[in-house]
Amino acid sequence: MRLHRNLVDAVVDGFLQINNDGLYADKVIERLLKRDKRWGSKDRAFIAETLYELIRYKRLYTEIAQEKAPFTVQSTRRVFAVWAVLRGITLPEWYFEGTPERRIKGRFDALSKERAVRESVPDWLDALGVKELGEEVWTRELHALNQQAQVVLRVNTLKTDKAALQAQLSKEGYETAPLEELPDALQLEKRANVFLSEAFKQGLFELQDAASQRVAPLLLGDWTPAQGSLKVADCCAGAGGKTLHLASLMGGKGKIVAMDIYQQKLDELSRRAKRNGAFNIETRPVEAKYLKRQRGSFDKVLIDAPCSGLGVLRRNPDTKWKLTPEFLDQIRSTQVQILEQYSQLVKDGGQLVYATCSVLPSENQQQVQRFLQSPAGQRFTLVEEHQIWATEGYDGFYMAKLLKNEK
């Protein structure tokens, strides 16, 4: 591989923004890729994938380079040199002279014996993972979470079907393969920017990980449009990935109320819904008066709760460097409050799904059991729950379905 100065400079700049300025990696990369219109798809892929790799293994690479935050341009270039040497990439003369390749490989061999350094997580997070999951499970899961995420699409069945979308994408140069266990999923054979496709602009699909695509079907269960319309609440909708999946599965019928505390996310959901042709979605900022009026009025309620995000480190590797023990304590308290608050929306005989993109039992199974033992959860029964591990090939996810018993 031949390294180009302007591409390396972009990677170095991005590393500094993410680590010194605390910016989110996806946003930094999005801006970086617009820096030079002359860059082709391979150039953009190099910047994005290399930067994610440096963030993913930041602890390992920085300890090999013996560099610490706050980083400078020069110290970041030394971190980049570690990445290049370990990948067998020759550094050009313009980079810097005298790269200690033998010392880099020696330190890699020595440091790789320690899991927290090898898989690049803070010591406190490694200890927490062992405490909650055990050495064996945590070791496997942590390694899986450091792999590059697959690109999975969800067919928007309001506008097309899997076979038709696959054919159209193929004509546009995007080859996909179906995921048999998920009726609406296609996986890209080769990474590419599918947002540039006409199929995306026409609203024929959304990007949604395979694990995430299991949430909406769990909530709807065996329901079909022939059984009548549903009233559904998506209580932590965000920009609406699961909301749009619900709308698609419901055939655009019934009513979905998508709620969130951030209006900008709801605005994005509205734009996506219009592109998808999903007109049964109503967006609402969270309001106490509305929640009080709507108690016991929803057939189905989805709580895609805010969480640590540990299950999605593949696509958001910078998360592990932003997490703190204090934040985890805070988010667990928020989960308790959200379960208590939004469970009141479920009508008698209705159902609730609680989901997170975390692999920690303290955010998942333990929260559900705590809710069931609380006054708010006394009338609920756990129907089924699923822990999806990153070792299965996609995001780590948890989901539990609860039934509200009749009085």
mmCIF file of C-alpha atoms in Angstrom:
data_model
loop_
_atom_site.group_PDB
_atom_site.id
_atom_site.type_symbol
_atom_site.label_atom_id
_atom_site.label_comp_id
_atom_site.label_asym_id
_atom_site.label_seq_id
_atom_site.Cartn_x
_atom_site.Cartn_y
_atom_site.Cartn_z
ATOM 1 C CA MET A 1 0.000 0.000 0.000
ATOM 2 C CA ARG A 2 1.295 3.444 -0.919
ATOM 3 C CA LEU A 3 0.586 6.156 1.630
ATOM 4 C CA HIS A 4 -0.397 9.626 0.431
ATOM 5 C CA ARG A 5 0.478 12.641 2.531
ATOM 6 C CA ASN A 6 -2.918 14.374 2.349
ATOM 7 C CA LEU A 7 -4.767 11.199 3.378
ATOM 8 C CA VAL A 8 -2.435 10.544 6.303
ATOM 9 C CA ASP A 9 -2.761 14.179 7.369
ATOM 10 C CA ALA A 10 -6.547 13.793 7.365
ATOM 11 C CA VAL A 11 -6.308 10.712 9.593
ATOM 12 C CA VAL A 12 -3.966 12.526 11.996
ATOM 13 C CA ASP A 13 -6.274 15.540 12.110
ATOM 14 C CA GLY A 14 -9.292 13.347 12.800
ATOM 15 C CA PHE A 15 -7.478 11.507 15.602
ATOM 16 C CA LEU A 16 -6.684 14.817 17.282
ATOM 17 C CA GLN A 17 -10.280 16.058 17.014
ATOM 18 C CA ILE A 18 -11.722 12.873 18.485
ATOM 19 C CA ASN A 19 -9.233 12.483 21.326
ATOM 20 C CA ASN A 20 -8.243 16.037 22.227
ATOM 21 C CA ASP A 21 -11.513 17.813 21.477
ATOM 22 C CA GLY A 22 -13.879 15.004 22.521
ATOM 23 C CA LEU A 23 -15.790 15.033 19.229
ATOM 24 C CA TYR A 24 -17.742 11.997 18.028
ATOM 25 C CA ALA A 25 -15.853 9.856 15.530
ATOM 26 C CA ASP A 26 -18.705 9.493 13.033
ATOM 27 C CA LYS A 27 -19.226 13.252 12.838
ATOM 28 C CA VAL A 28 -15.509 13.952 12.511
ATOM 29 C CA ILE A 29 -15.179 11.424 9.692
ATOM 30 C CA GLU A 30 -18.257 12.775 7.945
ATOM 31 C CA ARG A 31 -16.654 16.239 7.825
ATOM 32 C CA LEU A 32 -13.203 14.949 6.891
ATOM 33 C CA LEU A 33 -14.530 13.091 3.854
ATOM 34 C CA LYS A 34 -15.842 16.356 2.440
ATOM 35 C CA ARG A 35 -12.478 18.098 2.732
ATOM 36 C CA ASP A 36 -11.217 17.338 -0.781
ATOM 37 C CA LYS A 37 -13.563 16.730 -3.708
ATOM 38 C CA ARG A 38 -10.737 15.042 -5.610
ATOM 39 C CA TRP A 39 -10.719 12.089 -3.224
ATOM 40 C CA GLY A 40 -12.196 8.923 -4.692
ATOM 41 C CA SER A 41 -14.026 6.120 -2.903
ATOM 42 C CA LYS A 42 -10.764 4.313 -2.045
ATOM 43 C CA ASP A 43 -9.300 7.489 -0.536
ATOM 44 C CA ARG A 44 -12.393 8.048 1.603
ATOM 45 C CA ALA A 45 -12.447 4.409 2.662
ATOM 46 C CA PHE A 46 -8.785 4.655 3.736
ATOM 47 C CA ILE A 47 -9.470 7.704 5.904
ATOM 48 C CA ALA A 48 -12.590 6.287 7.551
ATOM 49 C CA GLU A 49 -11.351 2.754 8.128
ATOM 50 C CA THR A 50 -7.873 3.763 9.310
ATOM 51 C CA LEU A 51 -9.223 6.354 11.726
ATOM 52 C CA TYR A 52 -11.728 3.898 13.162
ATOM 53 C CA GLU A 53 -8.920 1.367 13.568
ATOM 54 C CA LEU A 54 -6.744 3.878 15.424
ATOM 55 C CA ILE A 55 -9.643 4.691 17.764
ATOM 56 C CA ARG A 56 -10.599 1.027 18.167
ATOM 57 C CA TYR A 57 -7.082 0.071 19.294
ATOM 58 C CA LYS A 58 -6.072 3.412 20.754
ATOM 59 C CA ARG A 59 -4.754 2.032 24.022
ATOM 60 C CA LEU A 60 -2.643 -0.654 22.358
ATOM 61 C CA TYR A 61 -1.174 1.653 19.726
ATOM 62 C CA THR A 62 -0.513 4.562 22.069
ATOM 63 C CA GLU A 63 1.166 2.346 24.670
ATOM 64 C CA ILE A 64 3.383 0.813 21.985
ATOM 65 C CA ALA A 65 4.252 4.334 20.785
ATOM 66 C CA GLN A 66 4.617 5.477 24.412
ATOM 67 C CA GLU A 67 2.394 8.473 23.786
ATOM 68 C CA LYS A 68 -0.348 9.911 25.996
ATOM 69 C CA ALA A 69 -3.124 12.491 25.712
ATOM 70 C CA PRO A 70 -3.260 15.321 24.956
ATOM 71 C CA PHE A 71 -1.823 14.327 21.614
ATOM 72 C CA THR A 72 0.173 16.496 19.244
ATOM 73 C CA VAL A 73 0.553 16.153 15.488
ATOM 74 C CA GLN A 74 3.976 14.568 16.003
ATOM 75 C CA SER A 75 2.838 12.124 18.691
ATOM 76 C CA THR A 76 -0.170 11.122 16.581
ATOM 77 C CA ARG A 77 2.124 10.483 13.627
ATOM 78 C CA ARG A 78 4.067 8.082 15.872
ATOM 79 C CA VAL A 79 0.800 6.311 16.751
ATOM 80 C CA PHE A 80 0.004 6.074 13.047
ATOM 81 C CA ALA A 81 3.469 4.637 12.455
ATOM 82 C CA VAL A 82 2.673 1.826 14.892
ATOM 83 C CA TRP A 83 -0.481 1.003 12.929
ATOM 84 C CA ALA A 84 1.482 0.982 9.661
ATOM 85 C CA VAL A 85 4.329 -1.197 10.940
ATOM 86 C CA LEU A 86 1.966 -3.778 12.453
ATOM 87 C CA ARG A 87 0.175 -3.993 9.108
ATOM 88 C CA GLY A 88 3.392 -4.380 7.153
ATOM 89 C CA ILE A 89 3.011 -0.999 5.435
ATOM 90 C CA THR A 90 6.240 0.774 4.501
ATOM 91 C CA LEU A 91 6.374 4.354 5.735
ATOM 92 C CA PRO A 92 7.548 6.790 3.040
ATOM 93 C CA GLU A 93 10.580 9.052 3.490
ATOM 94 C CA TRP A 94 8.418 12.145 3.894
ATOM 95 C CA TYR A 95 6.781 10.655 6.994
ATOM 96 C CA PHE A 96 9.785 10.521 9.321
ATOM 97 C CA GLU A 97 13.067 8.709 9.419
ATOM 98 C CA GLY A 98 14.139 5.981 11.765
ATOM 99 C CA THR A 99 10.866 4.223 12.591
ATOM 100 C CA PRO A 100 11.867 1.577 15.187
ATOM 101 C CA GLU A 101 10.101 -1.366 13.575
ATOM 102 C CA ARG A 102 11.766 -4.045 15.706
ATOM 103 C CA ARG A 103 10.929 -2.225 18.940
ATOM 104 C CA ILE A 104 7.315 -1.701 17.821
ATOM 105 C CA LYS A 105 6.873 -5.412 17.116
ATOM 106 C CA GLY A 106 8.552 -6.347 20.376
ATOM 107 C CA ARG A 107 6.318 -4.082 22.436
ATOM 108 C CA PHE A 108 3.277 -5.419 20.566
ATOM 109 C CA ASP A 109 4.177 -8.985 21.531
ATOM 110 C CA ALA A 110 4.673 -8.013 25.171
ATOM 111 C CA LEU A 111 1.609 -5.787 25.575
ATOM 112 C CA SER A 112 -0.723 -8.162 23.735
ATOM 113 C CA LYS A 113 -0.540 -10.591 26.646
ATOM 114 C CA GLU A 114 -2.782 -8.293 28.709
ATOM 115 C CA ARG A 115 -6.426 -8.364 27.585
ATOM 116 C CA ALA A 116 -7.293 -4.772 28.508
ATOM 117 C CA VAL A 117 -4.363 -3.492 26.440
ATOM 118 C CA ARG A 118 -4.698 -6.013 23.593
ATOM 119 C CA GLU A 119 -8.399 -5.275 23.099
ATOM 120 C CA SER A 120 -7.924 -1.624 24.077
ATOM 121 C CA VAL A 121 -10.356 -0.816 26.872
ATOM 122 C CA PRO A 122 -9.904 1.134 30.115
ATOM 123 C CA ASP A 123 -8.982 -1.038 33.102
ATOM 124 C CA TRP A 124 -12.220 -0.204 34.940
ATOM 125 C CA LEU A 125 -14.319 -1.322 31.970
ATOM 126 C CA ASP A 126 -12.370 -4.561 31.615
ATOM 127 C CA ALA A 127 -12.904 -5.296 35.318
ATOM 128 C CA LEU A 128 -16.625 -4.528 35.004
ATOM 129 C CA GLY A 129 -16.988 -6.837 32.009
ATOM 130 C CA VAL A 130 -15.346 -9.689 33.927
ATOM 131 C CA LYS A 131 -17.537 -9.014 36.965
ATOM 132 C CA GLU A 132 -20.784 -9.070 34.986
ATOM 133 C CA LEU A 133 -20.062 -11.684 32.318
ATOM 134 C CA GLY A 134 -17.157 -13.758 33.588
ATOM 135 C CA GLU A 135 -13.657 -14.061 32.106
ATOM 136 C CA GLU A 136 -14.494 -16.424 29.258
ATOM 137 C CA VAL A 137 -17.600 -14.682 27.905
ATOM 138 C CA TRP A 138 -16.144 -11.192 28.310
ATOM 139 C CA THR A 139 -12.899 -12.134 26.554
ATOM 140 C CA ARG A 140 -14.776 -13.519 23.536
ATOM 141 C CA GLU A 141 -17.268 -10.673 23.439
ATOM 142 C CA LEU A 142 -14.653 -7.950 23.755
ATOM 143 C CA HIS A 143 -12.662 -9.398 20.867
ATOM 144 C CA ALA A 144 -15.806 -9.595 18.706
ATOM 145 C CA LEU A 145 -16.686 -5.975 19.497
ATOM 146 C CA ASN A 146 -13.351 -4.898 18.005
ATOM 147 C CA GLN A 147 -14.168 -6.339 14.582
ATOM 148 C CA GLN A 148 -15.389 -4.116 11.768
ATOM 149 C CA ALA A 149 -19.194 -3.941 11.602
ATOM 150 C CA GLN A 150 -21.054 -5.489 8.696
ATOM 151 C CA VAL A 151 -23.229 -3.190 6.572
ATOM 152 C CA VAL A 152 -26.798 -4.467 6.784
ATOM 153 C CA LEU A 153 -29.783 -2.941 5.015
ATOM 154 C CA ARG A 154 -33.455 -3.264 5.927
ATOM 155 C CA VAL A 155 -35.861 -3.408 3.021
ATOM 156 C CA ASN A 156 -38.648 -0.840 3.253
ATOM 157 C CA THR A 157 -41.588 -3.103 2.421
ATOM 158 C CA LEU A 158 -43.878 -0.085 2.129
ATOM 159 C CA LYS A 159 -42.219 0.549 -1.240
ATOM 160 C CA THR A 160 -40.520 -2.642 -2.426
ATOM 161 C CA ASP A 161 -39.530 -6.197 -1.517
ATOM 162 C CA LYS A 162 -36.219 -7.945 -0.913
ATOM 163 C CA ALA A 163 -35.817 -9.436 -4.399
ATOM 164 C CA ALA A 164 -36.677 -6.190 -6.181
ATOM 165 C CA LEU A 165 -34.338 -4.137 -3.992
ATOM 166 C CA GLN A 166 -31.513 -6.625 -4.427
ATOM 167 C CA ALA A 167 -31.928 -6.443 -8.203
ATOM 168 C CA GLN A 168 -31.996 -2.633 -8.252
ATOM 169 C CA LEU A 169 -28.922 -2.347 -6.022
ATOM 170 C CA SER A 170 -27.091 -4.822 -8.244
ATOM 171 C CA LYS A 171 -27.809 -2.640 -11.282
ATOM 172 C CA GLU A 172 -26.312 0.289 -9.378
ATOM 173 C CA GLY A 173 -23.183 -1.714 -8.553
ATOM 174 C CA TYR A 174 -23.997 -2.745 -4.980
ATOM 175 C CA GLU A 175 -23.962 -6.513 -4.502
ATOM 176 C CA THR A 176 -25.873 -7.874 -1.521
ATOM 177 C CA ALA A 177 -26.700 -11.193 0.097
ATOM 178 C CA PRO A 178 -29.905 -12.023 1.990
ATOM 179 C CA LEU A 179 -29.838 -12.936 5.672
ATOM 180 C CA GLU A 180 -32.160 -15.899 5.783
ATOM 181 C CA GLU A 181 -33.127 -15.528 9.438
ATOM 182 C CA LEU A 182 -34.313 -11.952 8.837
ATOM 183 C CA PRO A 183 -36.961 -11.529 6.123
ATOM 184 C CA ASP A 184 -36.208 -7.857 5.426
ATOM 185 C CA ALA A 185 -32.385 -7.883 5.644
ATOM 186 C CA LEU A 186 -29.702 -7.634 2.972
ATOM 187 C CA GLN A 187 -25.979 -7.496 3.712
ATOM 188 C CA LEU A 188 -23.506 -5.679 1.501
ATOM 189 C CA GLU A 189 -20.942 -8.031 -0.002
ATOM 190 C CA LYS A 190 -18.425 -5.176 -0.143
ATOM 191 C CA ARG A 191 -18.380 -1.982 1.917
ATOM 192 C CA ALA A 192 -19.647 1.014 -0.052
ATOM 193 C CA ASN A 193 -21.470 4.291 0.473
ATOM 194 C CA VAL A 194 -25.027 3.137 -0.235
ATOM 195 C CA PHE A 195 -26.380 6.559 0.724
ATOM 196 C CA LEU A 196 -25.354 7.663 -2.768
ATOM 197 C CA SER A 197 -27.606 5.065 -4.412
ATOM 198 C CA GLU A 198 -30.858 5.956 -6.130
ATOM 199 C CA ALA A 199 -32.496 3.157 -4.157
ATOM 200 C CA PHE A 200 -31.721 4.990 -0.910
ATOM 201 C CA LYS A 201 -32.882 8.340 -2.264
ATOM 202 C CA GLN A 202 -36.164 6.665 -3.252
ATOM 203 C CA GLY A 203 -36.634 5.399 0.314
ATOM 204 C CA LEU A 204 -36.381 1.724 -0.593
ATOM 205 C CA PHE A 205 -34.167 0.792 2.375
ATOM 206 C CA GLU A 206 -32.574 1.936 5.608
ATOM 207 C CA LEU A 207 -29.304 0.948 7.234
ATOM 208 C CA GLN A 208 -30.118 -1.173 10.287
ATOM 209 C CA ASP A 209 -27.987 -3.839 11.947
ATOM 210 C CA ALA A 210 -29.233 -7.413 11.955
ATOM 211 C CA ALA A 211 -29.628 -7.474 15.753
ATOM 212 C CA SER A 212 -31.622 -4.263 15.744
ATOM 213 C CA GLN A 213 -33.948 -5.697 13.105
ATOM 214 C CA ARG A 214 -35.193 -8.252 15.631
ATOM 215 C CA VAL A 215 -36.753 -5.688 17.976
ATOM 216 C CA ALA A 216 -39.816 -4.537 16.007
ATOM 217 C CA PRO A 217 -40.918 -8.101 15.085
ATOM 218 C CA LEU A 218 -40.648 -9.077 18.749
ATOM 219 C CA LEU A 219 -42.967 -6.224 19.728
ATOM 220 C CA LEU A 220 -45.551 -6.953 17.041
ATOM 221 C CA GLY A 221 -45.409 -10.728 17.508
ATOM 222 C CA ASP A 222 -48.000 -12.641 15.486
ATOM 223 C CA TRP A 223 -50.092 -9.553 14.779
ATOM 224 C CA THR A 224 -51.166 -8.983 11.165
ATOM 225 C CA PRO A 225 -52.983 -5.993 9.618
ATOM 226 C CA ALA A 226 -56.013 -8.249 9.175
ATOM 227 C CA GLN A 227 -56.462 -8.250 12.959
ATOM 228 C CA GLY A 228 -57.194 -4.522 12.980
ATOM 229 C CA SER A 229 -55.196 -1.381 13.582
ATOM 230 C CA LEU A 230 -52.722 -0.954 16.407
ATOM 231 C CA LYS A 231 -51.770 2.002 18.540
ATOM 232 C CA VAL A 232 -48.031 1.798 19.206
ATOM 233 C CA ALA A 233 -45.677 4.001 21.232
ATOM 234 C CA ASP A 234 -41.947 4.186 20.544
ATOM 235 C CA CYS A 235 -40.897 6.003 23.686
ATOM 236 C CA CYS A 236 -37.182 6.611 23.039
ATOM 237 C CA ALA A 237 -37.445 6.884 19.273
ATOM 238 C CA GLY A 238 -34.366 8.954 18.504
ATOM 239 C CA ALA A 239 -34.010 9.335 14.744
ATOM 240 C CA GLY A 240 -36.408 6.460 14.286
ATOM 241 C CA GLY A 241 -34.671 3.343 12.975
ATOM 242 C CA LYS A 242 -37.016 1.017 14.842
ATOM 243 C CA THR A 243 -39.983 3.355 14.384
ATOM 244 C CA LEU A 244 -39.619 3.060 10.621
ATOM 245 C CA HIS A 245 -39.312 -0.716 10.891
ATOM 246 C CA LEU A 246 -42.547 -0.824 12.882
ATOM 247 C CA ALA A 247 -44.278 1.316 10.247
ATOM 248 C CA SER A 248 -43.056 -1.010 7.523
ATOM 249 C CA LEU A 249 -44.237 -4.148 9.348
ATOM 250 C CA MET A 250 -47.597 -2.511 10.069
ATOM 251 C CA GLY A 251 -48.095 -1.804 6.375
ATOM 252 C CA GLY A 252 -48.430 1.898 7.062
ATOM 253 C CA LYS A 253 -51.645 1.216 9.003
ATOM 254 C CA GLY A 254 -52.592 2.033 12.567
ATOM 255 C CA LYS A 255 -50.776 4.711 14.523
ATOM 256 C CA ILE A 256 -47.245 5.003 15.864
ATOM 257 C CA VAL A 257 -46.422 7.771 18.309
ATOM 258 C CA ALA A 258 -42.662 8.365 18.299
ATOM 259 C CA MET A 259 -41.424 10.238 21.359
ATOM 260 C CA ASP A 260 -38.039 11.612 22.348
ATOM 261 C CA ILE A 261 -36.614 14.376 24.504
ATOM 262 C CA TYR A 262 -34.586 15.764 21.572
ATOM 263 C CA GLN A 263 -36.592 17.662 18.969
ATOM 264 C CA GLN A 264 -33.787 17.544 16.394
ATOM 265 C CA LYS A 265 -33.921 13.759 16.415
ATOM 266 C CA LEU A 266 -37.672 13.832 15.883
ATOM 267 C CA ASP A 267 -37.180 16.274 13.006
ATOM 268 C CA GLU A 268 -34.768 13.799 11.402
ATOM 269 C CA LEU A 269 -37.292 11.014 11.952
ATOM 270 C CA SER A 270 -39.955 13.070 10.183
ATOM 271 C CA ARG A 271 -37.660 13.535 7.172
ATOM 272 C CA ARG A 272 -36.872 9.827 7.069
ATOM 273 C CA ALA A 273 -40.530 8.881 7.410
ATOM 274 C CA LYS A 274 -41.426 11.072 4.445
ATOM 275 C CA ARG A 275 -38.728 9.444 2.319
ATOM 276 C CA ASN A 276 -39.945 6.006 3.435
ATOM 277 C CA GLY A 277 -43.586 6.749 2.693
ATOM 278 C CA ALA A 278 -44.451 5.975 6.324
ATOM 279 C CA PHE A 279 -47.415 8.218 7.036
ATOM 280 C CA ASN A 280 -48.741 6.527 10.178
ATOM 281 C CA ILE A 281 -46.032 8.060 12.389
ATOM 282 C CA GLU A 282 -46.723 10.979 14.704
ATOM 283 C CA THR A 283 -43.696 12.574 16.381
ATOM 284 C CA ARG A 284 -44.000 14.079 19.849
ATOM 285 C CA PRO A 285 -41.514 15.574 22.290
ATOM 286 C CA VAL A 286 -41.880 13.952 25.704
ATOM 287 C CA GLU A 287 -44.459 15.862 27.755
ATOM 288 C CA ALA A 288 -45.775 14.915 31.200
ATOM 289 C CA LYS A 289 -49.323 16.043 30.375
ATOM 290 C CA TYR A 290 -49.480 13.894 27.249
ATOM 291 C CA LEU A 291 -48.122 10.847 29.060
ATOM 292 C CA LYS A 292 -50.708 11.283 31.799
ATOM 293 C CA ARG A 293 -53.578 11.551 29.298
ATOM 294 C CA GLN A 294 -52.399 8.488 27.398
ATOM 295 C CA ARG A 295 -52.048 6.099 30.332
ATOM 296 C CA GLY A 296 -53.261 2.634 29.466
ATOM 297 C CA SER A 297 -54.099 3.535 25.861
ATOM 298 C CA PHE A 298 -51.392 1.786 23.794
ATOM 299 C CA ASP A 299 -51.558 -1.771 22.480
ATOM 300 C CA LYS A 300 -47.785 -1.997 22.148
ATOM 301 C CA VAL A 301 -45.003 0.051 23.746
ATOM 302 C CA LEU A 302 -41.332 -0.005 22.776
ATOM 303 C CA ILE A 303 -38.694 1.257 25.187
ATOM 304 C CA ASP A 304 -35.409 1.295 23.298
ATOM 305 C CA ALA A 305 -33.683 2.593 26.383
ATOM 306 C CA PRO A 306 -30.620 4.832 26.538
ATOM 307 C CA CYS A 307 -27.678 2.663 27.556
ATOM 308 C CA SER A 308 -23.901 2.335 27.630
ATOM 309 C CA GLY A 309 -23.799 1.362 23.939
ATOM 310 C CA LEU A 310 -21.271 -1.391 24.669
ATOM 311 C CA GLY A 311 -23.020 -3.695 22.210
ATOM 312 C CA VAL A 312 -22.331 -1.381 19.283
ATOM 313 C CA LEU A 313 -18.614 -0.684 19.787
ATOM 314 C CA ARG A 314 -17.990 -2.094 16.313
ATOM 315 C CA ARG A 315 -19.566 0.970 14.739
ATOM 316 C CA ASN A 316 -18.910 3.435 17.597
ATOM 317 C CA PRO A 317 -15.448 2.508 18.962
ATOM 318 C CA ASP A 318 -14.947 5.922 20.545
ATOM 319 C CA THR A 319 -17.768 5.124 22.993
ATOM 320 C CA LYS A 320 -15.444 3.099 25.220
ATOM 321 C CA TRP A 321 -13.190 6.109 25.691
ATOM 322 C CA LYS A 322 -16.098 8.404 26.580
ATOM 323 C CA LEU A 323 -17.753 6.059 29.101
ATOM 324 C CA THR A 324 -17.157 6.530 32.827
ATOM 325 C CA PRO A 325 -18.336 4.532 35.859
ATOM 326 C CA GLU A 326 -20.334 7.576 36.937
ATOM 327 C CA PHE A 327 -22.127 7.746 33.579
ATOM 328 C CA LEU A 328 -23.012 4.056 33.797
ATOM 329 C CA ASP A 329 -24.525 4.566 37.243
ATOM 330 C CA GLN A 330 -26.504 7.502 35.905
ATOM 331 C CA ILE A 331 -27.760 5.609 32.850
ATOM 332 C CA ARG A 332 -28.911 2.667 34.980
ATOM 333 C CA SER A 333 -30.939 5.056 37.140
ATOM 334 C CA THR A 334 -32.426 6.574 33.991
ATOM 335 C CA GLN A 335 -33.413 3.112 32.761
ATOM 336 C CA VAL A 336 -35.271 2.447 36.006
ATOM 337 C CA GLN A 337 -37.173 5.734 35.684
ATOM 338 C CA ILE A 338 -37.998 5.187 32.016
ATOM 339 C CA LEU A 339 -39.378 1.691 32.619
ATOM 340 C CA GLU A 340 -41.557 2.963 35.431
ATOM 341 C CA GLN A 341 -42.775 5.988 33.456
ATOM 342 C CA TYR A 342 -43.509 4.507 30.042
ATOM 343 C CA SER A 343 -44.889 1.174 31.236
ATOM 344 C CA GLN A 344 -47.934 3.154 32.362
ATOM 345 C CA LEU A 345 -48.837 3.717 28.707
ATOM 346 C CA VAL A 346 -49.543 0.008 28.133
ATOM 347 C CA LYS A 347 -53.215 -0.956 28.176
ATOM 348 C CA ASP A 348 -54.512 -4.060 29.943
ATOM 349 C CA GLY A 349 -53.571 -7.059 27.842
ATOM 350 C CA GLY A 350 -51.035 -4.961 25.954
ATOM 351 C CA GLN A 351 -47.342 -5.632 25.558
ATOM 352 C CA LEU A 352 -44.074 -3.869 26.288
ATOM 353 C CA VAL A 353 -40.621 -4.477 24.833
ATOM 354 C CA TYR A 354 -37.570 -3.193 26.681
ATOM 355 C CA ALA A 355 -34.405 -3.165 24.580
ATOM 356 C CA THR A 356 -30.814 -1.928 24.825
ATOM 357 C CA CYS A 357 -27.693 -2.119 22.675
ATOM 358 C CA SER A 358 -25.670 -3.291 25.663
ATOM 359 C CA VAL A 359 -24.288 -6.669 26.763
ATOM 360 C CA LEU A 360 -24.207 -5.895 30.499
ATOM 361 C CA PRO A 361 -26.778 -7.751 32.659
ATOM 362 C CA SER A 362 -26.978 -4.703 34.957
ATOM 363 C CA GLU A 363 -28.574 -2.793 32.077
ATOM 364 C CA ASN A 364 -30.615 -5.708 30.800
ATOM 365 C CA GLN A 365 -31.877 -8.760 32.693
ATOM 366 C CA GLN A 366 -31.340 -7.143 36.083
ATOM 367 C CA GLN A 367 -33.312 -4.047 35.077
ATOM 368 C CA VAL A 368 -36.242 -6.156 33.888
ATOM 369 C CA GLN A 369 -36.257 -8.208 37.088
ATOM 370 C CA ARG A 370 -36.048 -5.054 39.187
ATOM 371 C CA PHE A 371 -39.009 -3.598 37.285
ATOM 372 C CA LEU A 372 -41.116 -6.751 37.706
ATOM 373 C CA GLN A 373 -40.527 -6.625 41.458
ATOM 374 C CA SER A 374 -41.451 -2.930 41.685
ATOM 375 C CA PRO A 375 -44.964 -1.525 42.248
ATOM 376 C CA ALA A 376 -45.046 -0.290 38.617
ATOM 377 C CA GLY A 377 -44.264 -3.767 37.289
ATOM 378 C CA GLN A 378 -46.509 -5.890 39.498
ATOM 379 C CA ARG A 379 -49.064 -6.498 36.745
ATOM 380 C CA PHE A 380 -46.481 -7.382 34.111
ATOM 381 C CA THR A 381 -45.215 -10.843 33.229
ATOM 382 C CA LEU A 382 -42.015 -11.621 31.353
ATOM 383 C CA VAL A 383 -42.983 -13.432 28.137
ATOM 384 C CA GLU A 384 -39.535 -13.883 26.575
ATOM 385 C CA GLU A 385 -36.092 -12.308 26.510
ATOM 386 C CA HIS A 386 -33.120 -12.523 24.175
ATOM 387 C CA GLN A 387 -29.454 -11.663 24.662
ATOM 388 C CA ILE A 388 -27.713 -11.261 21.311
ATOM 389 C CA TRP A 389 -23.930 -11.412 21.514
ATOM 390 C CA ALA A 390 -21.439 -9.679 19.245
ATOM 391 C CA THR A 391 -19.816 -13.095 18.808
ATOM 392 C CA GLU A 392 -22.878 -13.992 16.711
ATOM 393 C CA GLY A 393 -21.547 -11.638 14.058
ATOM 394 C CA TYR A 394 -23.508 -8.421 14.547
ATOM 395 C CA ASP A 395 -24.256 -5.894 17.304
ATOM 396 C CA GLY A 396 -24.694 -6.928 20.903
ATOM 397 C CA PHE A 397 -28.340 -6.431 21.877
ATOM 398 C CA TYR A 398 -30.855 -7.296 24.579
ATOM 399 C CA MET A 399 -34.634 -7.364 24.326
ATOM 400 C CA ALA A 400 -37.381 -8.478 26.690
ATOM 401 C CA LYS A 401 -41.107 -8.768 25.975
ATOM 402 C CA LEU A 402 -43.551 -8.249 28.832
ATOM 403 C CA LEU A 403 -47.317 -8.677 29.013
ATOM 404 C CA LYS A 404 -49.564 -6.437 31.089
ATOM 405 C CA ASN A 405 -52.117 -8.708 32.702
ATOM 406 C CA GLU A 406 -55.795 -7.905 32.758
ATOM 407 C CA LYS A 407 -57.183 -6.710 36.087
#
